[in-house]
Amino acid sequence: MDVLILIMLKEHTLQDRGTIPLDNSIEDVDVDVGHVGGCFNWESNDHPISIKCLPPPGSPRAISMASSSEHPQTPTFTDLNLTYPPSLEHYNIPAATWLMKNAKSWDGLATSALVFSPSTTCSKILLVQRTAHDSMPLLWETPGGGVDPDDTSLLVACARELWEETGLQAVEFVRVVSEGVNEEPGSVFTNRTGTKVFCRFAFEVKVRGAVEGEDVEGRIRTDPGEHCDYVWASEEEVREGRAGLKELPLANGQMKRLILDGFRRRT
């Protein structure tokens, strides 16, 4: 059994949005509040994943991860440190803890990973296409999904979803993005039945290989149960809804705004 103690360096408040769009990609994500032992302590009795912050204040943080029994396909991250800047410290906590600290009554949290190509001439973002038999059939999105109760933080959940959906291993979280200028991070949406409300946080993520200057664009391994295709699209292609011969209808306007804000913050 691993016991995790989290140190909260600062609080983050997210204002509620007036409009809550529908997102069919999440239906049965629940946050188990019973996992929370308090605002500053969290303990898991049935999950061998651990996370800890090592560097001193003011320097980039690092997350040490171990593989998960709930997600056996996840690689062993024991030797991999996920680094992130101090500005993302308040996302390095479990979903239930985040909801409690921020006094939110949402049914859960979700994450999206914005992965950009290492090209210096034309930056492109990785998009995956939903399968024809799933909800929102054949629409395009960034890799991501709901934060599970046993994910030790939002950052870990984002890295896990990225691996499960693309085979890419996150090594560095760069920043959180929003839906545009002067917008707070966090996009509120409902499940397909409209009975549950969630909030998605989207992060720009660097992956193993790209950081070292390797070509990772052809290494994508999609999960056929969730996605049937992928593409690397430029900002112009996202705006036009087409990359070469491929039409790129995005899952919703919220997704498009997050992607375009990701491009904006890189300039």
PDB file of C-alpha atoms in Angstrom:
ATOM      1  CA  MET A   1       0.000   0.000   0.000  1.00  0.00           C
ATOM      2  CA  ASP A   2       1.250   3.469  -0.895  1.00  0.00           C
ATOM      3  CA  VAL A   3       0.321   6.526   1.146  1.00  0.00           C
ATOM      4  CA  LEU A   4       0.484   9.855  -0.607  1.00  0.00           C
ATOM      5  CA  ILE A   5       0.882  13.231   1.088  1.00  0.00           C
ATOM      6  CA  LEU A   6       0.300  16.231  -1.129  1.00  0.00           C
ATOM      7  CA  ILE A   7       1.465  19.755  -0.311  1.00  0.00           C
ATOM      8  CA  MET A   8      -0.850  22.421  -1.664  1.00  0.00           C
ATOM      9  CA  LEU A   9       1.215  25.531  -2.462  1.00  0.00           C
ATOM     10  CA  LYS A  10      -1.643  27.750  -3.515  1.00  0.00           C
ATOM     11  CA  GLU A  11      -5.342  27.639  -4.217  1.00  0.00           C
ATOM     12  CA  HIS A  12      -7.025  28.029  -7.559  1.00  0.00           C
ATOM     13  CA  THR A  13     -10.552  29.249  -8.082  1.00  0.00           C
ATOM     14  CA  LEU A  14     -12.459  28.588 -11.268  1.00  0.00           C
ATOM     15  CA  GLN A  15     -15.559  30.602 -11.974  1.00  0.00           C
ATOM     16  CA  ASP A  16     -18.641  28.734 -13.129  1.00  0.00           C
ATOM     17  CA  ARG A  17     -19.558  29.154 -16.780  1.00  0.00           C
ATOM     18  CA  GLY A  18     -22.972  30.338 -17.844  1.00  0.00           C
ATOM     19  CA  THR A  19     -23.253  27.899 -20.749  1.00  0.00           C
ATOM     20  CA  ILE A  20     -22.644  24.184 -20.328  1.00  0.00           C
ATOM     21  CA  PRO A  21     -22.179  22.405 -23.684  1.00  0.00           C
ATOM     22  CA  LEU A  22     -22.990  18.748 -24.230  1.00  0.00           C
ATOM     23  CA  ASP A  23     -20.095  16.310 -24.554  1.00  0.00           C
ATOM     24  CA  ASN A  24     -21.030  12.721 -25.364  1.00  0.00           C
ATOM     25  CA  SER A  25     -17.555  11.357 -24.730  1.00  0.00           C
ATOM     26  CA  ILE A  26     -18.072  10.873 -20.989  1.00  0.00           C
ATOM     27  CA  GLU A  27     -20.927   8.901 -19.553  1.00  0.00           C
ATOM     28  CA  ASP A  28     -19.966   6.953 -16.460  1.00  0.00           C
ATOM     29  CA  VAL A  29     -17.123   8.877 -14.825  1.00  0.00           C
ATOM     30  CA  ASP A  30     -17.592   9.185 -11.082  1.00  0.00           C
ATOM     31  CA  VAL A  31     -15.405  10.690  -8.387  1.00  0.00           C
ATOM     32  CA  ASP A  32     -15.175   8.629  -5.218  1.00  0.00           C
ATOM     33  CA  VAL A  33     -15.065  11.187  -2.434  1.00  0.00           C
ATOM     34  CA  GLY A  34     -14.379   8.348  -0.017  1.00  0.00           C
ATOM     35  CA  HIS A  35     -10.794   8.314  -1.251  1.00  0.00           C
ATOM     36  CA  VAL A  36     -10.178  11.757   0.208  1.00  0.00           C
ATOM     37  CA  GLY A  37      -8.645  11.832   3.644  1.00  0.00           C
ATOM     38  CA  GLY A  38      -8.521  15.625   3.929  1.00  0.00           C
ATOM     39  CA  CYS A  39      -7.471  18.733   2.081  1.00  0.00           C
ATOM     40  CA  PHE A  40      -3.788  17.967   2.432  1.00  0.00           C
ATOM     41  CA  ASN A  41      -3.664  14.190   2.625  1.00  0.00           C
ATOM     42  CA  TRP A  42      -4.828  11.524   0.245  1.00  0.00           C
ATOM     43  CA  GLU A  43      -4.490   7.785   0.626  1.00  0.00           C
ATOM     44  CA  SER A  44      -5.135   4.854  -1.701  1.00  0.00           C
ATOM     45  CA  ASN A  45      -5.472   1.378  -0.253  1.00  0.00           C
ATOM     46  CA  ASP A  46      -6.043  -0.473  -3.512  1.00  0.00           C
ATOM     47  CA  HIS A  47      -3.887   1.210  -6.125  1.00  0.00           C
ATOM     48  CA  PRO A  48      -0.072   1.015  -6.372  1.00  0.00           C
ATOM     49  CA  ILE A  49       0.453   4.309  -8.159  1.00  0.00           C
ATOM     50  CA  SER A  50       2.469   6.971  -6.367  1.00  0.00           C
ATOM     51  CA  ILE A  51       3.381  10.561  -7.040  1.00  0.00           C
ATOM     52  CA  LYS A  52       5.593  13.023  -5.215  1.00  0.00           C
ATOM     53  CA  CYS A  53       7.056  16.488  -5.694  1.00  0.00           C
ATOM     54  CA  LEU A  54      10.824  16.649  -5.316  1.00  0.00           C
ATOM     55  CA  PRO A  55      12.406  20.003  -6.322  1.00  0.00           C
ATOM     56  CA  PRO A  56      12.509  23.053  -4.027  1.00  0.00           C
ATOM     57  CA  PRO A  57       9.974  25.867  -4.404  1.00  0.00           C
ATOM     58  CA  GLY A  58      10.428  27.991  -7.498  1.00  0.00           C
ATOM     59  CA  SER A  59      11.928  25.238  -9.634  1.00  0.00           C
ATOM     60  CA  PRO A  60      10.164  22.834 -12.015  1.00  0.00           C
ATOM     61  CA  ARG A  61       8.371  20.030 -10.192  1.00  0.00           C
ATOM     62  CA  ALA A  62       8.738  16.345 -10.970  1.00  0.00           C
ATOM     63  CA  ILE A  63       6.261  13.510 -10.682  1.00  0.00           C
ATOM     64  CA  SER A  64       7.486   9.971 -10.040  1.00  0.00           C
ATOM     65  CA  MET A  65       4.997   7.425 -11.318  1.00  0.00           C
ATOM     66  CA  ALA A  66       4.533   3.681 -10.942  1.00  0.00           C
ATOM     67  CA  SER A  67       2.359   1.459 -13.114  1.00  0.00           C
ATOM     68  CA  SER A  68      -1.295   0.898 -12.313  1.00  0.00           C
ATOM     69  CA  SER A  69      -3.033  -2.420 -11.708  1.00  0.00           C
ATOM     70  CA  GLU A  70      -6.279  -0.855 -12.932  1.00  0.00           C
ATOM     71  CA  HIS A  71      -4.618   0.011 -16.232  1.00  0.00           C
ATOM     72  CA  PRO A  72      -2.338  -2.972 -17.002  1.00  0.00           C
ATOM     73  CA  GLN A  73      -1.522  -1.677 -20.481  1.00  0.00           C
ATOM     74  CA  THR A  74       0.064   1.424 -18.967  1.00  0.00           C
ATOM     75  CA  PRO A  75       3.884   1.300 -19.133  1.00  0.00           C
ATOM     76  CA  THR A  76       5.961   1.252 -15.987  1.00  0.00           C
ATOM     77  CA  PHE A  77       6.770   4.879 -15.269  1.00  0.00           C
ATOM     78  CA  THR A  78       9.103   4.133 -12.357  1.00  0.00           C
ATOM     79  CA  ASP A  79      12.089   5.629 -14.177  1.00  0.00           C
ATOM     80  CA  LEU A  80      10.118   8.456 -15.746  1.00  0.00           C
ATOM     81  CA  ASN A  81       9.697  11.843 -14.118  1.00  0.00           C
ATOM     82  CA  LEU A  82       6.871  14.023 -15.376  1.00  0.00           C
ATOM     83  CA  THR A  83       8.032  17.583 -14.875  1.00  0.00           C
ATOM     84  CA  TYR A  84       5.800  20.622 -14.637  1.00  0.00           C
ATOM     85  CA  PRO A  85       6.179  24.315 -13.722  1.00  0.00           C
ATOM     86  CA  PRO A  86       5.093  25.662 -10.313  1.00  0.00           C
ATOM     87  CA  SER A  87       2.049  27.251 -11.969  1.00  0.00           C
ATOM     88  CA  LEU A  88       0.558  23.760 -12.420  1.00  0.00           C
ATOM     89  CA  GLU A  89       1.053  22.702  -8.798  1.00  0.00           C
ATOM     90  CA  HIS A  90      -2.646  22.946  -7.993  1.00  0.00           C
ATOM     91  CA  TYR A  91      -3.394  20.324 -10.684  1.00  0.00           C
ATOM     92  CA  ASN A  92      -1.059  17.833  -9.036  1.00  0.00           C
ATOM     93  CA  ILE A  93      -3.812  16.547  -6.734  1.00  0.00           C
ATOM     94  CA  PRO A  94      -6.608  13.953  -7.070  1.00  0.00           C
ATOM     95  CA  ALA A  95      -9.866  15.054  -8.659  1.00  0.00           C
ATOM     96  CA  ALA A  96     -11.843  14.644  -5.433  1.00  0.00           C
ATOM     97  CA  THR A  97      -9.356  16.820  -3.556  1.00  0.00           C
ATOM     98  CA  TRP A  98      -9.448  19.473  -6.263  1.00  0.00           C
ATOM     99  CA  LEU A  99     -13.247  19.558  -6.198  1.00  0.00           C
ATOM    100  CA  MET A 100     -13.310  19.853  -2.416  1.00  0.00           C
ATOM    101  CA  LYS A 101     -10.631  22.573  -2.253  1.00  0.00           C
ATOM    102  CA  ASN A 102     -12.442  24.620  -4.891  1.00  0.00           C
ATOM    103  CA  ALA A 103     -15.936  23.978  -3.495  1.00  0.00           C
ATOM    104  CA  LYS A 104     -17.234  22.563  -6.776  1.00  0.00           C
ATOM    105  CA  SER A 105     -20.153  20.150  -6.978  1.00  0.00           C
ATOM    106  CA  TRP A 106     -19.366  18.810 -10.441  1.00  0.00           C
ATOM    107  CA  ASP A 107     -19.641  15.059 -10.941  1.00  0.00           C
ATOM    108  CA  GLY A 108     -16.010  14.761 -11.987  1.00  0.00           C
ATOM    109  CA  LEU A 109     -13.054  16.181 -13.891  1.00  0.00           C
ATOM    110  CA  ALA A 110     -11.524  15.378 -17.256  1.00  0.00           C
ATOM    111  CA  THR A 111      -8.279  16.251 -19.025  1.00  0.00           C
ATOM    112  CA  SER A 112      -7.065  16.802 -22.562  1.00  0.00           C
ATOM    113  CA  ALA A 113      -3.475  16.577 -23.812  1.00  0.00           C
ATOM    114  CA  LEU A 114      -2.336  19.062 -26.441  1.00  0.00           C
ATOM    115  CA  VAL A 115       0.704  17.496 -28.113  1.00  0.00           C
ATOM    116  CA  PHE A 116       2.497  19.585 -30.725  1.00  0.00           C
ATOM    117  CA  SER A 117       4.979  18.355 -33.313  1.00  0.00           C
ATOM    118  CA  PRO A 118       8.617  19.233 -32.638  1.00  0.00           C
ATOM    119  CA  SER A 119       8.891  20.964 -36.028  1.00  0.00           C
ATOM    120  CA  THR A 120      10.190  24.520 -35.796  1.00  0.00           C
ATOM    121  CA  THR A 121       8.873  25.530 -39.225  1.00  0.00           C
ATOM    122  CA  CYS A 122       5.192  24.617 -38.939  1.00  0.00           C
ATOM    123  CA  SER A 123       3.765  23.675 -35.565  1.00  0.00           C
ATOM    124  CA  LYS A 124       1.092  20.970 -35.739  1.00  0.00           C
ATOM    125  CA  ILE A 125      -1.153  19.434 -33.095  1.00  0.00           C
ATOM    126  CA  LEU A 126      -2.084  15.777 -32.698  1.00  0.00           C
ATOM    127  CA  LEU A 127      -5.781  15.027 -33.230  1.00  0.00           C
ATOM    128  CA  VAL A 128      -7.497  11.641 -33.013  1.00  0.00           C
ATOM    129  CA  GLN A 129     -10.746  10.611 -34.703  1.00  0.00           C
ATOM    130  CA  ARG A 130     -13.484   8.894 -32.716  1.00  0.00           C
ATOM    131  CA  THR A 131     -14.697   5.523 -33.991  1.00  0.00           C
ATOM    132  CA  ALA A 132     -17.893   5.222 -36.012  1.00  0.00           C
ATOM    133  CA  HIS A 133     -19.590   3.047 -33.375  1.00  0.00           C
ATOM    134  CA  ASP A 134     -18.859   5.374 -30.447  1.00  0.00           C
ATOM    135  CA  SER A 135     -20.595   8.538 -29.323  1.00  0.00           C
ATOM    136  CA  MET A 136     -19.754  11.594 -31.434  1.00  0.00           C
ATOM    137  CA  PRO A 137     -18.862   9.236 -34.323  1.00  0.00           C
ATOM    138  CA  LEU A 138     -15.925  10.178 -36.560  1.00  0.00           C
ATOM    139  CA  LEU A 139     -15.423  13.573 -34.938  1.00  0.00           C
ATOM    140  CA  TRP A 140     -11.931  14.788 -34.071  1.00  0.00           C
ATOM    141  CA  GLU A 141     -10.501  15.693 -30.675  1.00  0.00           C
ATOM    142  CA  THR A 142      -7.313  15.845 -28.655  1.00  0.00           C
ATOM    143  CA  PRO A 143      -6.374  12.755 -26.595  1.00  0.00           C
ATOM    144  CA  GLY A 144      -7.954  12.765 -23.155  1.00  0.00           C
ATOM    145  CA  GLY A 145     -10.730  11.537 -20.923  1.00  0.00           C
ATOM    146  CA  GLY A 146     -12.122  11.418 -17.432  1.00  0.00           C
ATOM    147  CA  VAL A 147      -9.965  11.500 -14.313  1.00  0.00           C
ATOM    148  CA  ASP A 148     -10.413   8.149 -12.566  1.00  0.00           C
ATOM    149  CA  PRO A 149     -10.844   7.902  -8.772  1.00  0.00           C
ATOM    150  CA  ASP A 150      -7.513   6.079  -8.542  1.00  0.00           C
ATOM    151  CA  ASP A 151      -5.576   8.661 -10.580  1.00  0.00           C
ATOM    152  CA  THR A 152      -3.356  10.391  -8.055  1.00  0.00           C
ATOM    153  CA  SER A 153      -3.624  13.733  -9.814  1.00  0.00           C
ATOM    154  CA  LEU A 154      -5.047  15.483 -12.849  1.00  0.00           C
ATOM    155  CA  LEU A 155      -1.572  15.465 -14.397  1.00  0.00           C
ATOM    156  CA  VAL A 156      -1.203  11.716 -13.934  1.00  0.00           C
ATOM    157  CA  ALA A 157      -4.659  11.194 -15.446  1.00  0.00           C
ATOM    158  CA  CYS A 158      -3.685  13.268 -18.470  1.00  0.00           C
ATOM    159  CA  ALA A 159      -0.487  11.249 -18.966  1.00  0.00           C
ATOM    160  CA  ARG A 160      -2.389   7.971 -18.587  1.00  0.00           C
ATOM    161  CA  GLU A 161      -5.070   8.908 -21.118  1.00  0.00           C
ATOM    162  CA  LEU A 162      -2.418  10.084 -23.580  1.00  0.00           C
ATOM    163  CA  TRP A 163      -0.625   6.739 -23.349  1.00  0.00           C
ATOM    164  CA  GLU A 164      -3.785   4.656 -23.601  1.00  0.00           C
ATOM    165  CA  GLU A 165      -5.096   6.531 -26.635  1.00  0.00           C
ATOM    166  CA  THR A 166      -1.893   7.204 -28.599  1.00  0.00           C
ATOM    167  CA  GLY A 167       1.010   5.210 -27.142  1.00  0.00           C
ATOM    168  CA  LEU A 168       2.910   8.442 -26.458  1.00  0.00           C
ATOM    169  CA  GLN A 169       4.580   8.919 -23.078  1.00  0.00           C
ATOM    170  CA  ALA A 170       4.302  12.350 -21.512  1.00  0.00           C
ATOM    171  CA  VAL A 171       7.489  13.724 -19.983  1.00  0.00           C
ATOM    172  CA  GLU A 172       6.734  17.399 -19.430  1.00  0.00           C
ATOM    173  CA  PHE A 173       3.656  19.521 -18.784  1.00  0.00           C
ATOM    174  CA  VAL A 174       4.211  22.972 -20.264  1.00  0.00           C
ATOM    175  CA  ARG A 175       1.077  24.947 -19.417  1.00  0.00           C
ATOM    176  CA  VAL A 176      -2.668  24.819 -18.970  1.00  0.00           C
ATOM    177  CA  VAL A 177      -4.779  26.305 -21.762  1.00  0.00           C
ATOM    178  CA  SER A 178      -8.256  27.809 -21.789  1.00  0.00           C
ATOM    179  CA  GLU A 179     -10.912  28.662 -24.354  1.00  0.00           C
ATOM    180  CA  GLY A 180      -9.340  31.986 -25.263  1.00  0.00           C
ATOM    181  CA  VAL A 181      -7.906  35.297 -24.106  1.00  0.00           C
ATOM    182  CA  ASN A 182      -8.993  36.293 -20.579  1.00  0.00           C
ATOM    183  CA  GLU A 183     -10.756  32.945 -20.104  1.00  0.00           C
ATOM    184  CA  GLU A 184      -9.993  30.929 -16.971  1.00  0.00           C
ATOM    185  CA  PRO A 185      -8.816  27.330 -17.494  1.00  0.00           C
ATOM    186  CA  GLY A 186     -11.547  24.736 -17.220  1.00  0.00           C
ATOM    187  CA  SER A 187     -14.343  23.901 -19.672  1.00  0.00           C
ATOM    188  CA  VAL A 188     -17.659  22.750 -18.220  1.00  0.00           C
ATOM    189  CA  PHE A 189     -19.728  20.168 -20.114  1.00  0.00           C
ATOM    190  CA  THR A 190     -22.286  17.411 -19.537  1.00  0.00           C
ATOM    191  CA  ASN A 191     -22.332  13.705 -20.314  1.00  0.00           C
ATOM    192  CA  ARG A 192     -24.338  12.316 -23.225  1.00  0.00           C
ATOM    193  CA  THR A 193     -27.545  12.075 -21.210  1.00  0.00           C
ATOM    194  CA  GLY A 194     -27.211  15.515 -19.663  1.00  0.00           C
ATOM    195  CA  THR A 195     -27.438  14.024 -16.178  1.00  0.00           C
ATOM    196  CA  LYS A 196     -23.867  14.719 -15.035  1.00  0.00           C
ATOM    197  CA  VAL A 197     -21.664  17.793 -15.198  1.00  0.00           C
ATOM    198  CA  PHE A 198     -17.887  17.714 -15.625  1.00  0.00           C
ATOM    199  CA  CYS A 199     -15.036  20.150 -16.096  1.00  0.00           C
ATOM    200  CA  ARG A 200     -12.152  19.565 -18.502  1.00  0.00           C
ATOM    201  CA  PHE A 201      -8.642  20.953 -18.029  1.00  0.00           C
ATOM    202  CA  ALA A 202      -6.415  20.958 -21.106  1.00  0.00           C
ATOM    203  CA  PHE A 203      -2.621  20.909 -20.880  1.00  0.00           C
ATOM    204  CA  GLU A 204       0.146  21.344 -23.418  1.00  0.00           C
ATOM    205  CA  VAL A 205       2.285  18.230 -23.040  1.00  0.00           C
ATOM    206  CA  LYS A 206       5.716  17.281 -24.367  1.00  0.00           C
ATOM    207  CA  VAL A 207       6.294  13.593 -25.072  1.00  0.00           C
ATOM    208  CA  ARG A 208       9.238  11.244 -24.951  1.00  0.00           C
ATOM    209  CA  GLY A 209      11.222  11.406 -28.180  1.00  0.00           C
ATOM    210  CA  ALA A 210      10.026  14.852 -29.210  1.00  0.00           C
ATOM    211  CA  VAL A 211      11.988  16.434 -26.367  1.00  0.00           C
ATOM    212  CA  GLU A 212      15.117  14.707 -27.664  1.00  0.00           C
ATOM    213  CA  GLY A 213      14.446  15.963 -31.190  1.00  0.00           C
ATOM    214  CA  GLU A 214      13.232  12.621 -32.552  1.00  0.00           C
ATOM    215  CA  ASP A 215      10.436  12.258 -35.079  1.00  0.00           C
ATOM    216  CA  VAL A 216       7.369  11.072 -33.163  1.00  0.00           C
ATOM    217  CA  GLU A 217       4.710  11.942 -35.725  1.00  0.00           C
ATOM    218  CA  GLY A 218       4.554   8.401 -37.112  1.00  0.00           C
ATOM    219  CA  ARG A 219       4.657   6.597 -33.768  1.00  0.00           C
ATOM    220  CA  ILE A 220       0.990   6.967 -32.873  1.00  0.00           C
ATOM    221  CA  ARG A 221      -0.798   3.785 -31.767  1.00  0.00           C
ATOM    222  CA  THR A 222      -4.510   4.442 -31.446  1.00  0.00           C
ATOM    223  CA  ASP A 223      -6.900   2.304 -29.417  1.00  0.00           C
ATOM    224  CA  PRO A 224      -9.318   0.807 -32.020  1.00  0.00           C
ATOM    225  CA  GLY A 225     -12.050   0.742 -29.414  1.00  0.00           C
ATOM    226  CA  GLU A 226     -11.974   4.532 -29.147  1.00  0.00           C
ATOM    227  CA  HIS A 227     -10.269   6.046 -32.191  1.00  0.00           C
ATOM    228  CA  CYS A 228      -9.876   5.007 -35.816  1.00  0.00           C
ATOM    229  CA  ASP A 229      -7.434   7.570 -37.197  1.00  0.00           C
ATOM    230  CA  TYR A 230      -5.087  10.392 -36.293  1.00  0.00           C
ATOM    231  CA  VAL A 231      -3.622  13.457 -37.944  1.00  0.00           C
ATOM    232  CA  TRP A 232      -1.128  16.218 -37.228  1.00  0.00           C
ATOM    233  CA  ALA A 233      -2.880  19.470 -38.106  1.00  0.00           C
ATOM    234  CA  SER A 234      -1.633  23.040 -38.336  1.00  0.00           C
ATOM    235  CA  GLU A 235      -3.528  25.983 -36.868  1.00  0.00           C
ATOM    236  CA  GLU A 236      -4.761  26.932 -40.339  1.00  0.00           C
ATOM    237  CA  GLU A 237      -5.983  23.382 -40.964  1.00  0.00           C
ATOM    238  CA  VAL A 238      -7.839  23.368 -37.656  1.00  0.00           C
ATOM    239  CA  ARG A 239      -9.530  26.640 -38.568  1.00  0.00           C
ATOM    240  CA  GLU A 240     -10.446  25.391 -42.045  1.00  0.00           C
ATOM    241  CA  GLY A 241     -11.545  21.954 -40.841  1.00  0.00           C
ATOM    242  CA  ARG A 242      -9.395  20.087 -43.334  1.00  0.00           C
ATOM    243  CA  ALA A 243      -5.886  18.588 -43.360  1.00  0.00           C
ATOM    244  CA  GLY A 244      -4.954  17.529 -46.873  1.00  0.00           C
ATOM    245  CA  LEU A 245      -7.716  15.196 -48.053  1.00  0.00           C
ATOM    246  CA  LYS A 246      -9.070  14.659 -44.542  1.00  0.00           C
ATOM    247  CA  GLU A 247     -12.075  16.539 -43.281  1.00  0.00           C
ATOM    248  CA  LEU A 248     -11.587  17.573 -39.643  1.00  0.00           C
ATOM    249  CA  PRO A 249     -14.977  18.136 -38.011  1.00  0.00           C
ATOM    250  CA  LEU A 250     -14.143  18.732 -34.345  1.00  0.00           C
ATOM    251  CA  ALA A 251     -16.152  17.282 -31.467  1.00  0.00           C
ATOM    252  CA  ASN A 252     -17.586  20.689 -30.537  1.00  0.00           C
ATOM    253  CA  GLY A 253     -16.834  24.397 -30.428  1.00  0.00           C
ATOM    254  CA  GLN A 254     -15.309  24.021 -26.991  1.00  0.00           C
ATOM    255  CA  MET A 255     -12.672  21.637 -28.345  1.00  0.00           C
ATOM    256  CA  LYS A 256     -11.840  23.998 -31.207  1.00  0.00           C
ATOM    257  CA  ARG A 257     -11.391  26.945 -28.837  1.00  0.00           C
ATOM    258  CA  LEU A 258      -9.054  24.922 -26.600  1.00  0.00           C
ATOM    259  CA  ILE A 259      -6.936  23.870 -29.573  1.00  0.00           C
ATOM    260  CA  LEU A 260      -6.684  27.388 -30.985  1.00  0.00           C
ATOM    261  CA  ASP A 261      -5.770  28.764 -27.561  1.00  0.00           C
ATOM    262  CA  GLY A 262      -3.025  26.151 -27.403  1.00  0.00           C
ATOM    263  CA  PHE A 263      -1.572  27.500 -30.645  1.00  0.00           C
ATOM    264  CA  ARG A 264      -1.954  31.089 -29.422  1.00  0.00           C
ATOM    265  CA  ARG A 265      -0.022  30.479 -26.221  1.00  0.00           C
ATOM    266  CA  ARG A 266       2.935  29.045 -28.156  1.00  0.00           C
ATOM    267  CA  THR A 267       3.500  32.219 -30.173  1.00  0.00           C
TER     268      THR A 267
END
